[in-house]
Amino acid sequence: MILQIWQSYRRLPVWVQLWVAVILVPVNAASLAFVVQPGGAWLAVMAVGAMLCNAALMLIERGFSKAMALPHVVIWTPMLGLVIWLLGQETAPGFRRYLLILLAVDTVSLVLDYIDGWRWLRGERAVA
């Protein structure tokens, strides 16, 4: 099963593989470093929670599909509202820098996720 997931990942376009491995996962996982900040625990639950939902989808589908956009859309859309709200509060400088990076990365991700989610809902259910 793990081999099938890996092979599916490797069938994705190279830019998607790099986006996921070098930017998306590390930036969202970094939320765990800020759980002690005000709102940081909620942020980590939402940032990592969407990724854990995708891990479950990968196991069920034995690979990557457009269905993986749906947890991002459902969880990260309100999370970005939290990020914007936190940016309006007094926060530690390191946390503020992280919030700006997270906002930029997950905004780009959500644009792609809304497109993929729509495509999945319209019937594009293939696993890479």
Rosetta silent file (secondary structure, phi, psi, omega in degrees, C-alpha in Angstrom):
SEQUENCE: MILQIWQSYRRLPVWVQLWVAVILVPVNAASLAFVVQPGGAWLAVMAVGAMLCNAALMLIERGFSKAMALPHVVIWTPMLGLVIWLLGQETAPGFRRYLLILLAVDTVSLVLDYIDGWRWLRGERAVA
SCORE:     score description
SCORE:     0.000 S_00000001
   1 L     0.000  -46.005  179.187    0.000    0.000    0.000 S_00000001
   2 H   -61.346  -39.774  178.105    2.774    2.484    0.886 S_00000001
   3 H   -62.779  -40.179  178.256    4.493    1.642   -2.393 S_00000001
   4 H   -62.874  -41.553  179.170    1.259    2.372   -4.289 S_00000001
   5 H   -64.943  -43.970  179.211    0.965    5.754   -2.563 S_00000001
   6 H   -61.804  -44.994  179.774    4.602    6.557   -3.337 S_00000001
   7 H   -63.740  -37.845  176.928    4.163    5.569   -6.986 S_00000001
   8 H   -63.465  -45.529  177.546    1.025    7.713   -7.195 S_00000001
   9 H   -57.519  -44.395 -177.576    2.930   10.665   -5.720 S_00000001
  10 H   -69.789  -18.938  176.199    5.721   10.178   -8.265 S_00000001
  11 H   -80.943  -13.434  177.153    3.162   10.230  -11.111 S_00000001
  12 L   -67.905  155.822  175.205    2.138   13.764  -10.132 S_00000001
  13 L   -56.046  146.644 -176.824    3.743   16.602  -12.103 S_00000001
  14 H   -56.557  -39.714 -178.520    7.204   17.420  -10.743 S_00000001
  15 H   -64.149  -33.223  177.759    6.140   20.929   -9.733 S_00000001
  16 H   -70.413  -42.664  177.585    3.303   19.432   -7.626 S_00000001
  17 H   -58.181  -45.306  179.875    5.693   16.968   -5.976 S_00000001
  18 H   -67.085  -43.456  178.827    8.055   19.829   -5.104 S_00000001
  19 H   -55.566  -48.007 -177.262    5.217   22.090   -3.946 S_00000001
  20 H   -67.514  -50.532 -171.712    3.932   19.394   -1.581 S_00000001
  21 H   -77.304  -34.200 -172.664    7.270   18.125   -0.247 S_00000001
  22 H   -98.421  -27.689 -174.964    9.287   21.342   -0.071 S_00000001
  23 H  -117.970  -61.334 -168.818    6.686   23.995    0.696 S_00000001
  24 H   -62.034  -54.322 -178.305    3.165   22.869    1.601 S_00000001
  25 H   -65.445  -48.450 -179.307    3.800   20.098    4.124 S_00000001
  26 H   -61.113  -41.167 -178.454    6.750   21.775    5.895 S_00000001
  27 H   -65.120  -43.321  179.915    5.002   25.142    6.230 S_00000001
  28 H   -71.831  -37.397  177.330    1.826   23.610    7.650 S_00000001
  29 H   -65.667  -28.614  179.093    3.713   21.190    9.899 S_00000001
  30 H   -63.266  -15.738  177.190    5.674   24.140   11.282 S_00000001
  31 H   -58.714  -27.124  179.513    2.451   25.241   12.975 S_00000001
  32 H   -63.576  -24.000  178.787    3.312   22.711   15.682 S_00000001
  33 H   -74.430  -10.722 -174.614    6.216   24.952   16.708 S_00000001
  34 H  -118.145   20.099 -176.968    3.757   27.715   17.619 S_00000001
  35 L   -62.929  -23.214 -179.072    1.158   25.876   19.721 S_00000001
  36 L   -82.916   -9.952  178.309    2.065   27.985   22.776 S_00000001
  37 L   -76.695  153.894  176.151    1.235   31.241   20.976 S_00000001
  38 L   -57.119  123.514 -177.687   -2.245   32.738   21.380 S_00000001
  39 L    80.970   -6.502 -176.216   -4.407   30.881   18.852 S_00000001
  40 H   -65.467  -35.190  179.411   -1.447   28.657   17.978 S_00000001
  41 H   -66.940  -44.198  177.230   -3.052   25.445   19.178 S_00000001
  42 H   -61.668  -42.062  179.558   -6.142   26.021   17.031 S_00000001
  43 H   -59.870  -45.535 -179.980   -3.920   26.903   14.116 S_00000001
  44 H   -64.878  -41.745  178.876   -1.926   23.685   14.495 S_00000001
  45 H   -59.529  -42.254 -177.697   -5.071   21.571   14.794 S_00000001
  46 H   -75.310  -43.546 -178.007   -6.412   23.042   11.569 S_00000001
  47 H   -64.729  -48.061 -177.852   -3.126   23.099    9.625 S_00000001
  48 H   -80.082  -32.047 -179.351   -2.123   19.568   10.552 S_00000001
  49 H   -58.215  -42.591  178.654   -5.702   18.275   10.722 S_00000001
  50 H   -64.335  -37.653  179.008   -6.284   18.806    7.006 S_00000001
  51 H   -68.161  -37.259  177.781   -3.059   16.965    6.250 S_00000001
  52 H   -66.587  -37.387  174.804   -4.094   14.053    8.484 S_00000001
  53 H   -60.634  -39.976  178.338   -7.419   13.841    6.658 S_00000001
  54 H   -67.541  -33.717  175.924   -5.445   13.611    3.435 S_00000001
  55 H   -61.277  -42.139  177.898   -3.291   10.839    4.878 S_00000001
  56 H   -63.698  -43.446  177.928   -6.492    8.891    5.516 S_00000001
  57 H   -61.478  -40.437  178.158   -7.698    9.572    1.965 S_00000001
  58 H   -61.664  -39.981  178.947   -4.359    8.401    0.569 S_00000001
  59 H   -67.575  -42.146 -179.862   -4.675    5.155    2.485 S_00000001
  60 H   -65.302  -46.471 -175.679   -8.263    4.613    1.383 S_00000001
  61 H   -89.292   -8.829 -177.842   -7.599    5.457   -2.259 S_00000001
  62 L    57.613   40.853  178.243   -4.035    4.078   -2.260 S_00000001
  63 L   162.430 -171.628 -177.244   -2.761    7.223   -3.900 S_00000001
  64 L   -97.042  132.473  176.135   -3.281   10.899   -4.648 S_00000001
  65 E  -141.675  172.615  179.423   -6.543   12.184   -6.114 S_00000001
  66 H   -67.409  -15.704  176.430   -8.432   15.440   -6.412 S_00000001
  67 H   -61.008  -24.691 -179.349  -10.485   14.378   -3.363 S_00000001
  68 H   -66.121  -14.080  176.710   -7.502   15.490   -1.292 S_00000001
  69 H   -71.942  -28.644 -171.464   -8.499   19.095   -2.057 S_00000001
  70 H   -63.606  -45.840  176.173  -11.702   18.783   -0.029 S_00000001
  71 H   -60.996  -35.224  177.247  -10.184   18.685    3.497 S_00000001
  72 H   -63.161  -47.444 -178.845   -8.087   21.713    2.587 S_00000001
  73 H   -60.240  -46.834 -175.643  -11.127   23.629    1.365 S_00000001
  74 H   -70.542  -39.157 -173.389  -13.225   22.722    4.414 S_00000001
  75 H   -96.645  -40.940 -175.116  -10.535   23.207    7.074 S_00000001
  76 H   -79.257  -23.564  177.224   -8.058   25.711    5.650 S_00000001
  77 H   -61.105  -53.241  176.199  -10.631   28.238    4.451 S_00000001
  78 H   -67.808  -28.796  178.222  -11.707   29.089    8.025 S_00000001
  79 H   -61.164  -38.489  178.605   -8.106   28.635    9.168 S_00000001
  80 H   -66.533  -30.093  171.907   -7.072   31.507    6.924 S_00000001
  81 H   -62.025  -42.040  176.608   -9.732   33.597    8.637 S_00000001
  82 H   -62.736  -43.190  179.438   -8.031   32.741   11.923 S_00000001
  83 H   -59.808  -46.730  179.700   -4.647   33.657   10.450 S_00000001
  84 H   -62.343  -41.245  178.000   -5.950   37.027    9.283 S_00000001
  85 H   -63.316  -44.642  179.441   -7.504   37.643   12.691 S_00000001
  86 H   -62.199  -35.657  178.227   -4.246   36.690   14.448 S_00000001
  87 H   -66.060  -21.459  176.026   -2.319   39.076   12.197 S_00000001
  88 L   -84.112   -5.014 -179.502   -4.554   41.844   13.544 S_00000001
  89 L  -101.141  167.529  172.334   -3.506   40.998   17.105 S_00000001
  90 L   -75.706  119.578  179.343   -0.283   41.668   18.946 S_00000001
  91 L  -133.252  159.041  176.408    1.876   38.615   18.277 S_00000001
  92 L   -60.879  144.077 -177.221    5.505   37.694   18.732 S_00000001
  93 H   -55.061  -40.982  179.272    7.589   38.726   15.699 S_00000001
  94 H   -65.377  -39.425  177.823    8.531   35.135   14.810 S_00000001
  95 H   -66.342  -41.985  178.596    4.917   34.020   14.987 S_00000001
  96 H   -60.392  -43.788  177.753    3.845   37.001   12.862 S_00000001
  97 H   -61.216  -43.971  178.483    6.422   36.062   10.170 S_00000001
  98 H   -61.242  -43.792 -179.712    5.178   32.491   10.239 S_00000001
  99 H   -59.784  -40.100  178.630    1.552   33.630    9.925 S_00000001
 100 H   -65.575  -41.147  177.931    2.420   35.684    6.841 S_00000001
 101 H   -65.254  -46.360  179.670    4.193   32.723    5.243 S_00000001
 102 H   -60.511  -42.550  178.808    1.299   30.391    6.120 S_00000001
 103 H   -59.994  -45.742 -179.046   -1.197   32.870    4.707 S_00000001
 104 H   -65.542  -49.163 -176.390    0.698   33.116    1.417 S_00000001
 105 H   -64.313  -47.458 -175.530    1.305   29.374    1.031 S_00000001
 106 H   -76.203  -22.197  172.171   -2.181   28.235    1.979 S_00000001
 107 H   -66.692  -46.298  176.431   -3.845   30.934   -0.137 S_00000001
 108 H   -60.108  -46.056 -179.925   -2.011   29.576   -3.187 S_00000001
 109 H   -58.967  -43.740 -177.659   -2.881   26.048   -2.104 S_00000001
 110 H   -66.848  -32.854  175.066   -6.557   26.908   -1.684 S_00000001
 111 H   -59.689  -47.981  178.128   -6.786   28.406   -5.156 S_00000001
 112 H   -65.222  -39.098 -178.315   -5.529   25.081   -6.530 S_00000001
 113 H   -67.721  -38.464  177.064   -7.696   23.129   -4.069 S_00000001
 114 H   -63.166  -39.219  177.432  -10.909   24.918   -5.031 S_00000001
 115 H   -64.947  -49.542 -179.408  -10.204   24.042   -8.665 S_00000001
 116 H   -66.149  -38.519  178.274   -9.376   20.407   -7.851 S_00000001
 117 H   -62.363  -42.697  177.278  -12.298   20.101   -5.439 S_00000001
 118 H   -62.202  -43.543  179.651  -14.673   21.381   -8.106 S_00000001
 119 H   -63.785  -39.457  178.696  -13.221   18.934  -10.613 S_00000001
 120 H   -63.882  -44.216  179.471  -13.599   16.068   -8.133 S_00000001
 121 H   -63.162  -28.392  179.104  -17.224   17.022   -7.472 S_00000001
 122 L   -87.063    3.718  171.628  -17.820   17.047  -11.249 S_00000001
 123 L   114.754   -2.046  178.495  -16.557   13.478  -11.532 S_00000001
 124 L   -80.012   88.054 -172.144  -12.767   13.552  -11.915 S_00000001
 125 L  -108.029    7.878 -176.621  -12.126   10.764   -9.405 S_00000001
 126 L   -64.829  147.169  174.091   -8.983    9.152  -10.858 S_00000001
 127 E   -96.889  133.659 -179.265   -6.035    8.363   -8.612 S_00000001
 128 L   -59.968    0.000    0.000   -2.683    9.518   -9.988 S_00000001
